Every structure is written in C-alpha cells, then in structure tokens.
Amino acid sequence: PFRTRKSVVLLSILSAVAVTVLSWNSWSSFRSDGVVSDQIHSFEIVNEFPHDPAAFTQGLLYGGNDTLLESTGLYGHSSIREVDLQTGKIKAMQNMDASYFGEGLTLLGQRLYQVTWLVKTGFIYDRYNLTNFKTFTHGMKDGWGLATDGKILFGSDGSSSLYHLHPRTTKVIKEQVVKYKGQEVHSLNELEYINNEVWANIWQSDCIARISPVDGTVIGWVVLPELREGLISAGNKIDVLNGIAWDEDNKRLFVTGKHWPKLYEIKLQPLS
Ligand code: DDQ
Ligand code: CA
C-alpha cells in the first residue's frame, strides 16, 4: 500500500541521483581542484636526433647546454653517461659493475641519483665527473624510475605506486597508488617532473601517464605508438618506449626508447 509506494518512489529518486553522479563523474573533465583531467594527447615531431642504439635506456634527463644525462641497463652494459643532444655522442661515461642493472636517474643539485633493478641499492654520482661517491638503500620494493621537483625524489618500482622519497635519507615519505578513473595504473617506469606533474612511461606500452603528485591521479595521457612503429618498420631491432627528458628553460620535451637509434623532440597535439 502507501508505505510500499513511498519507498519505491524514494528508491527511484535515489537511483536517479546515483546514476547522475556516476555519469557526471565519468564525463566531467574537471576535478574539484580545477585541474582539467582526462586529456589524451597525441604528438608531433619537432626534431629528431641520433641516439646510441646500444643504450638500453632506463633513465633520461636534460642536463643543460644541449646535453642529456642517461642511465642504461642490462648486466655488463649498465652505465651512466653524458650525451650530446645534437650528435648523440657520448661525452662522458661511467660503466657500472656487471652485477648491477642500471635504472632510473635524476639530478638534484650537483648530485645524480640512480636506482638499480631487483635490488634496493642506489648510487649517487657527481654530476660533473660522473664519479660514484655514495651508495644508498631506498625504501621502494624495486628500483625503476626516478625524478625530482628540486625538493624531494619521486620513484617508481614497476607497481602502481608513486613514491615520494626524502632526498637525504632516501626513505619513503609517501606512497600513492596511481589511478585513472579509479583504476590502478601498473608498470610505472621512467619518470620526469614537468610543470608540477610527474610523467611516467608505462612499461611495455606506448603510453605516458601524467600523474598529479598531489594525490596520484592520472590527469592525462600521451599516446605515442607511431614512434616505435616507425622505427620497427624501418628494420630496427628495438625495445620499448622509455625515457622522458624535459628542458625547463626552453620548454623542450624529449623521448626515446631502449635500443632506439633516435631520440625525438616532440610537442603535444590533441588526439584527433
Ligand atoms: N625494467 O626496466 C622494466 C625495470 C626491467 C627491464 C628488464 C628487461 C629484461 C632484460 C633481460 C634481463 C636479463 C637478466
Ligand atoms: Ca626522466
């Protein structure tokens, strides 16, 4: 009777509200903090440069004056190197002990921080002569990517976690689960800090996630299958897209990959 009808009405109002809230959530491109999310970008090539095809690129950053700093992996081939952007030539290099597999690299002040695969050991090098003067142990489960905002270190370990690390103790200050529309995003790899965002290569994909370091939310994607596909169809034996470097002064964005013979300067384009 009346009571039942009332609850039916109430239920349908509630479900209408729920449906509205849910669909608003998935359609809306604005977060409460005003950040425009759900942006998916393609890219356009601005410049291409030679890149050492022997380099199994694991960490990449811009070191100023048209130089890149790069960390390479594989046992017996791991190194950190300073590379000339225009020619791809190695200007300085430090080979690592064959028992280490080089991973993420970042520059904080005069110090280069590097992590290594499958162990929690990292190295600190002098930025100018690339001499290794310190070893550290970090609190992540593994060492994959590194980046910095100039104050703290950001790290990844192949899971869906974005770690905030104290630069002096290298201990974990914060661990954020990276999510896109509520779904965890796994395989976070090489990192780069760009305009208050942490960009991450997603291992074995052609995608870069743009992560908010405020809460770990993915606020956009850069999708770049054409670079890898172009290199493969040209007959190169290459591995995945990996390596993001940002030249803050000249607003130049560089990407490359493991064993890629080229490094690209790209500009974002709305996905058409
Ligand atoms: N990682 O860069 C995604 C963290 C690891 C890549 C490992 C690729 C495997 C290479 C073969 C290893 C030989 C022991
Ligand atoms: Ca980087």
Short mmCIF file of C-alpha atoms and ligand atoms in Angstrom, two decimals:
data_model
loop_
_atom_site.label_atom_id
_atom_site.label_comp_id
_atom_site.label_asym_id
_atom_site.label_seq_id
_atom_site.Cartn_x
_atom_site.Cartn_y
_atom_site.Cartn_z
CA PRO A 1 0.00 0.00 0.00
CA PHE A 2 1.05 3.60 0.71
CA ARG A 3 4.25 2.71 2.59
CA THR A 4 5.49 0.49 -0.26
CA ARG A 5 4.79 3.12 -2.89
CA LYS A 6 6.64 5.71 -0.85
CA SER A 7 9.73 3.52 -0.63
CA VAL A 8 9.57 2.74 -4.35
CA VAL A 9 9.49 6.47 -5.11
CA LEU A 10 12.35 7.07 -2.70
CA LEU A 11 14.38 4.28 -4.25
CA SER A 12 13.89 5.54 -7.77
CA ILE A 13 14.85 9.06 -6.75
CA LEU A 14 17.98 7.67 -5.09
CA SER A 15 18.98 5.60 -8.10
CA ALA A 16 18.38 8.56 -10.41
CA VAL A 17 20.73 10.61 -8.22
CA ALA A 18 23.29 7.79 -8.21
CA VAL A 19 23.18 7.44 -12.00
CA THR A 20 23.56 11.20 -12.42
CA VAL A 21 26.51 11.34 -10.03
CA LEU A 22 28.20 8.36 -11.66
CA SER A 23 27.78 9.61 -15.22
CA TRP A 24 28.79 13.12 -14.20
CA ASN A 25 31.95 11.62 -12.75
CA SER A 26 32.87 9.78 -15.90
CA TRP A 27 32.00 12.58 -18.30
CA SER A 28 33.31 15.50 -16.37
CA SER A 29 36.74 16.69 -17.36
CA PHE A 30 37.18 18.97 -14.37
CA ARG A 31 38.30 17.96 -10.95
CA SER A 32 37.25 19.87 -7.85
CA ASP A 33 40.72 21.46 -7.75
CA GLY A 34 40.20 22.83 -11.27
CA VAL A 35 42.72 20.55 -12.94
CA VAL A 36 41.50 19.53 -16.37
CA SER A 37 41.70 15.75 -16.41
CA ASP A 38 41.06 13.04 -18.97
CA GLN A 39 43.18 14.80 -21.52
CA ILE A 40 44.51 12.46 -24.15
CA HIS A 41 47.25 13.77 -26.37
CA SER A 42 48.98 12.63 -29.46
CA PHE A 43 52.19 14.35 -30.56
CA GLU A 44 54.07 15.93 -33.40
CA ILE A 45 57.81 15.51 -34.01
CA VAL A 46 59.69 18.81 -33.71
CA ASN A 47 63.20 17.38 -34.14
CA GLU A 48 64.93 14.05 -34.26
CA PHE A 49 68.44 13.34 -33.02
CA PRO A 50 70.75 10.32 -33.15
CA HIS A 51 70.65 8.04 -30.10
CA ASP A 52 73.08 5.21 -29.25
CA PRO A 53 71.26 2.01 -30.28
CA ALA A 54 73.43 0.10 -27.81
CA ALA A 55 71.88 2.08 -24.96
CA PHE A 56 69.20 0.15 -23.09
CA THR A 57 67.74 3.45 -21.86
CA GLN A 58 66.46 3.31 -18.31
CA GLY A 59 66.75 6.88 -17.07
CA LEU A 60 66.89 10.11 -19.05
CA LEU A 61 67.04 13.78 -18.17
CA TYR A 62 68.15 17.08 -19.64
CA GLY A 63 71.42 18.35 -18.22
CA GLY A 64 71.51 21.84 -19.80
CA ASN A 65 73.61 23.11 -22.73
CA ASP A 66 72.22 20.59 -25.21
CA THR A 67 73.34 17.61 -23.16
CA LEU A 68 71.37 14.69 -21.84
CA LEU A 69 72.16 12.52 -18.86
CA GLU A 70 71.26 8.90 -19.35
CA SER A 71 71.32 5.68 -17.38
CA THR A 72 71.46 2.37 -19.22
CA GLY A 73 70.61 -1.16 -18.13
CA LEU A 74 71.43 -4.81 -18.87
CA TYR A 75 74.06 -6.70 -16.88
CA GLY A 76 77.52 -5.88 -18.14
CA HIS A 77 76.22 -2.93 -20.20
CA SER A 78 74.91 -0.66 -17.47
CA SER A 79 76.26 2.86 -17.32
CA ILE A 80 75.56 6.49 -16.67
CA ARG A 81 76.57 8.86 -19.41
CA GLU A 82 76.53 12.43 -20.52
CA VAL A 83 75.43 12.63 -24.15
CA ASP A 84 75.49 15.42 -26.72
CA LEU A 85 71.93 16.08 -27.84
CA GLN A 86 72.72 17.09 -31.43
CA THR A 87 75.11 14.25 -32.30
CA GLY A 88 74.12 11.55 -29.80
CA LYS A 89 77.85 11.20 -28.99
CA ILE A 90 78.92 10.13 -25.51
CA LYS A 91 80.81 12.98 -23.82
CA ALA A 92 81.49 11.16 -20.55
CA MET A 93 80.58 7.76 -19.25
CA GLN A 94 80.87 5.67 -16.11
CA ASN A 95 80.40 1.93 -16.55
CA MET A 96 78.73 0.09 -13.70
CA ASP A 97 79.79 -3.12 -12.07
CA ALA A 98 78.36 -6.04 -14.10
CA SER A 99 76.36 -7.21 -11.10
CA TYR A 100 74.15 -4.10 -11.35
CA PHE A 101 71.37 -3.35 -13.84
CA GLY A 102 71.04 0.44 -14.16
CA GLU A 103 67.60 2.01 -13.84
CA GLY A 104 66.10 5.46 -13.13
CA LEU A 105 68.27 8.57 -12.95
CA THR A 106 67.63 12.09 -11.69
CA LEU A 107 69.61 15.22 -10.87
CA LEU A 108 69.13 17.11 -7.63
CA GLY A 109 71.59 19.95 -7.18
CA GLN A 110 75.01 18.61 -8.21
CA ARG A 111 74.08 15.02 -7.41
CA LEU A 112 72.90 12.36 -9.80
CA TYR A 113 70.78 9.70 -8.13
CA GLN A 114 70.41 6.31 -9.78
CA VAL A 115 68.45 3.22 -8.78
CA THR A 116 69.05 -0.35 -9.97
CA TRP A 117 66.84 -3.27 -10.93
CA LEU A 118 65.84 -6.04 -8.49
CA VAL A 119 67.83 -4.62 -5.59
CA LYS A 120 67.27 -1.67 -3.29
CA THR A 121 70.74 -0.27 -3.84
CA GLY A 122 71.14 3.11 -5.46
CA PHE A 123 74.13 5.25 -6.33
CA ILE A 124 74.91 8.93 -6.05
CA TYR A 125 77.34 10.40 -8.59
CA ASP A 126 78.94 13.78 -9.00
CA ARG A 127 77.11 15.46 -11.86
CA TYR A 128 80.30 16.82 -13.45
CA ASN A 129 82.79 13.97 -13.41
CA LEU A 130 80.23 11.16 -13.02
CA THR A 131 82.24 9.65 -10.18
CA ASN A 132 80.28 7.44 -7.86
CA PHE A 133 80.82 8.64 -4.33
CA LYS A 134 77.94 7.20 -2.37
CA THR A 135 75.65 4.18 -2.18
CA PHE A 136 72.16 4.28 -0.70
CA THR A 137 69.34 1.91 0.14
CA HIS A 138 65.84 3.08 -0.72
CA GLY A 139 62.50 2.01 0.70
CA MET A 140 60.76 1.03 -2.54
CA LYS A 141 60.15 -2.61 -3.48
CA ASP A 142 62.44 -2.27 -6.50
CA GLY A 143 64.26 0.45 -8.40
CA TRP A 144 62.73 1.54 -11.73
CA GLY A 145 62.15 5.28 -12.24
CA LEU A 146 63.40 8.45 -10.56
CA ALA A 147 62.57 12.16 -10.92
CA THR A 148 62.67 15.27 -8.76
CA ASP A 149 60.81 18.53 -8.26
CA GLY A 150 64.02 20.02 -6.86
CA LYS A 151 62.98 19.25 -3.28
CA ILE A 152 62.12 15.56 -3.00
CA LEU A 153 62.69 12.50 -5.16
CA PHE A 154 59.87 10.67 -6.91
CA GLY A 155 60.35 6.97 -7.53
CA SER A 156 58.63 4.03 -9.19
CA ASP A 157 59.18 0.29 -8.83
CA GLY A 158 57.09 -1.19 -11.63
CA SER A 159 53.96 -1.37 -9.48
CA SER A 160 51.15 1.20 -9.41
CA SER A 161 52.87 3.17 -6.64
CA LEU A 162 54.38 6.61 -6.99
CA TYR A 163 56.81 7.07 -4.11
CA HIS A 164 57.94 10.33 -2.57
CA LEU A 165 61.44 9.87 -1.16
CA HIS A 166 63.42 12.05 1.21
CA PRO A 167 66.49 13.21 -0.76
CA ARG A 168 68.92 12.82 2.14
CA THR A 169 67.69 9.61 3.78
CA THR A 170 66.11 8.15 0.55
CA LYS A 171 63.38 6.76 2.78
CA VAL A 172 59.76 6.70 1.60
CA ILE A 173 57.87 9.77 2.83
CA LYS A 174 54.68 8.96 0.94
CA GLU A 175 53.35 6.20 -1.29
CA GLN A 176 50.49 7.00 -3.65
CA VAL A 177 48.51 4.45 -5.63
CA VAL A 178 48.30 5.84 -9.15
CA LYS A 179 44.78 5.60 -10.56
CA TYR A 180 42.99 6.58 -13.73
CA LYS A 181 39.23 6.94 -13.26
CA GLY A 182 39.50 4.79 -10.16
CA GLN A 183 41.52 2.02 -11.84
CA GLU A 184 45.08 1.31 -10.72
CA VAL A 185 47.73 2.01 -13.32
CA HIS A 186 50.55 -0.56 -13.08
CA SER A 187 54.08 -0.85 -14.51
CA LEU A 188 55.14 2.73 -13.79
CA ASN A 189 58.63 3.09 -15.20
CA GLU A 190 60.87 6.03 -16.22
CA LEU A 191 59.73 9.33 -14.67
CA GLU A 192 60.01 13.03 -15.39
CA TYR A 193 58.79 16.05 -13.44
CA ILE A 194 57.10 18.51 -15.84
CA ASN A 195 55.01 21.57 -14.83
CA ASN A 196 54.02 20.23 -11.41
CA GLU A 197 53.16 16.81 -12.83
CA VAL A 198 55.03 13.52 -12.74
CA TRP A 199 55.10 11.87 -16.15
CA ALA A 200 55.62 8.12 -16.28
CA ASN A 201 56.39 5.69 -19.06
CA ILE A 202 54.10 2.69 -18.66
CA TRP A 203 56.38 -0.30 -19.25
CA GLN A 204 55.62 -2.28 -22.43
CA SER A 205 53.18 0.33 -23.68
CA ASP A 206 53.43 3.36 -25.94
CA CYS A 207 51.76 5.49 -23.29
CA ILE A 208 52.96 8.13 -20.90
CA ALA A 209 50.75 8.84 -17.87
CA ARG A 210 50.60 12.38 -16.49
CA ILE A 211 50.26 11.97 -12.74
CA SER A 212 49.29 14.56 -10.18
CA PRO A 213 51.81 14.27 -7.32
CA VAL A 214 49.13 15.77 -5.06
CA ASP A 215 47.02 12.61 -5.00
CA GLY A 216 48.40 10.15 -7.57
CA THR A 217 45.56 10.70 -10.03
CA VAL A 218 46.30 10.29 -13.72
CA ILE A 219 45.20 13.60 -15.23
CA GLY A 220 46.08 12.80 -18.80
CA TRP A 221 47.81 10.53 -21.26
CA VAL A 222 50.28 10.99 -24.07
CA VAL A 223 49.93 8.21 -26.63
CA LEU A 224 52.89 7.61 -28.96
CA PRO A 225 52.68 4.30 -30.86
CA GLU A 226 53.87 5.86 -34.12
CA LEU A 227 57.44 6.42 -32.91
CA ARG A 228 58.09 2.76 -32.08
CA GLU A 229 56.15 1.52 -35.09
CA GLY A 230 58.10 3.80 -37.43
CA LEU A 231 61.45 2.56 -36.09
CA ILE A 232 60.36 -1.09 -36.33
CA SER A 233 59.11 -0.77 -39.89
CA ALA A 234 62.47 0.80 -40.77
CA GLY A 235 64.03 -2.51 -39.69
CA ASN A 236 65.47 -1.58 -36.30
CA LYS A 237 65.70 -4.15 -33.52
CA ILE A 238 64.35 -2.02 -30.75
CA ASP A 239 62.73 -2.45 -27.35
CA VAL A 240 60.04 -0.34 -25.67
CA LEU A 241 59.47 3.40 -25.46
CA ASN A 242 61.35 4.55 -22.35
CA GLY A 243 62.97 7.83 -21.42
CA ILE A 244 61.41 11.24 -20.93
CA ALA A 245 63.50 14.41 -20.51
CA TRP A 246 62.25 17.94 -20.05
CA ASP A 247 64.27 21.08 -20.79
CA GLU A 248 62.50 23.50 -18.48
CA ASP A 249 64.33 26.61 -19.76
CA ASN A 250 63.46 26.08 -23.42
CA LYS A 251 60.29 24.03 -22.85
CA ARG A 252 61.59 21.16 -24.95
CA LEU A 253 60.28 17.62 -24.42
CA PHE A 254 62.44 14.64 -25.41
CA VAL A 255 61.52 10.97 -25.60
CA THR A 256 63.38 7.85 -26.66
CA GLY A 257 63.40 4.12 -26.02
CA LYS A 258 65.59 1.12 -25.20
CA HIS A 259 67.94 0.41 -28.11
CA TRP A 260 66.29 3.18 -30.13
CA PRO A 261 68.60 4.71 -32.77
CA LYS A 262 66.74 8.02 -32.40
CA LEU A 263 65.69 10.47 -29.75
CA TYR A 264 62.75 12.73 -30.52
CA GLU A 265 61.82 16.23 -29.50
CA ILE A 266 58.03 16.26 -29.54
CA LYS A 267 55.13 18.64 -28.99
CA LEU A 268 51.77 17.55 -27.68
CA GLN A 269 48.78 17.58 -30.03
CA PRO A 270 45.15 17.00 -29.16
CA LEU A 271 44.17 13.48 -30.20
CA SER A 272 42.15 13.86 -33.38
N1 DDQ B 1 62.73 -2.77 -16.30
O1 DDQ B 1 63.45 -1.85 -16.86
C1 DDQ B 1 61.41 -2.74 -16.89
C2 DDQ B 1 62.65 -2.49 -14.91
C3 DDQ B 1 63.36 -4.06 -16.44
C4 DDQ B 1 63.56 -4.46 -17.86
C5 DDQ B 1 64.17 -5.82 -17.92
C6 DDQ B 1 64.32 -6.33 -19.29
C7 DDQ B 1 64.83 -7.73 -19.28
C8 DDQ B 1 66.13 -7.85 -19.92
C9 DDQ B 1 66.78 -9.21 -19.71
C10 DDQ B 1 67.37 -9.37 -18.34
C11 DDQ B 1 68.40 -10.44 -18.28
C12 DDQ B 1 68.54 -10.97 -16.90
CA CA B 2 63.34 11.21 -16.91
#
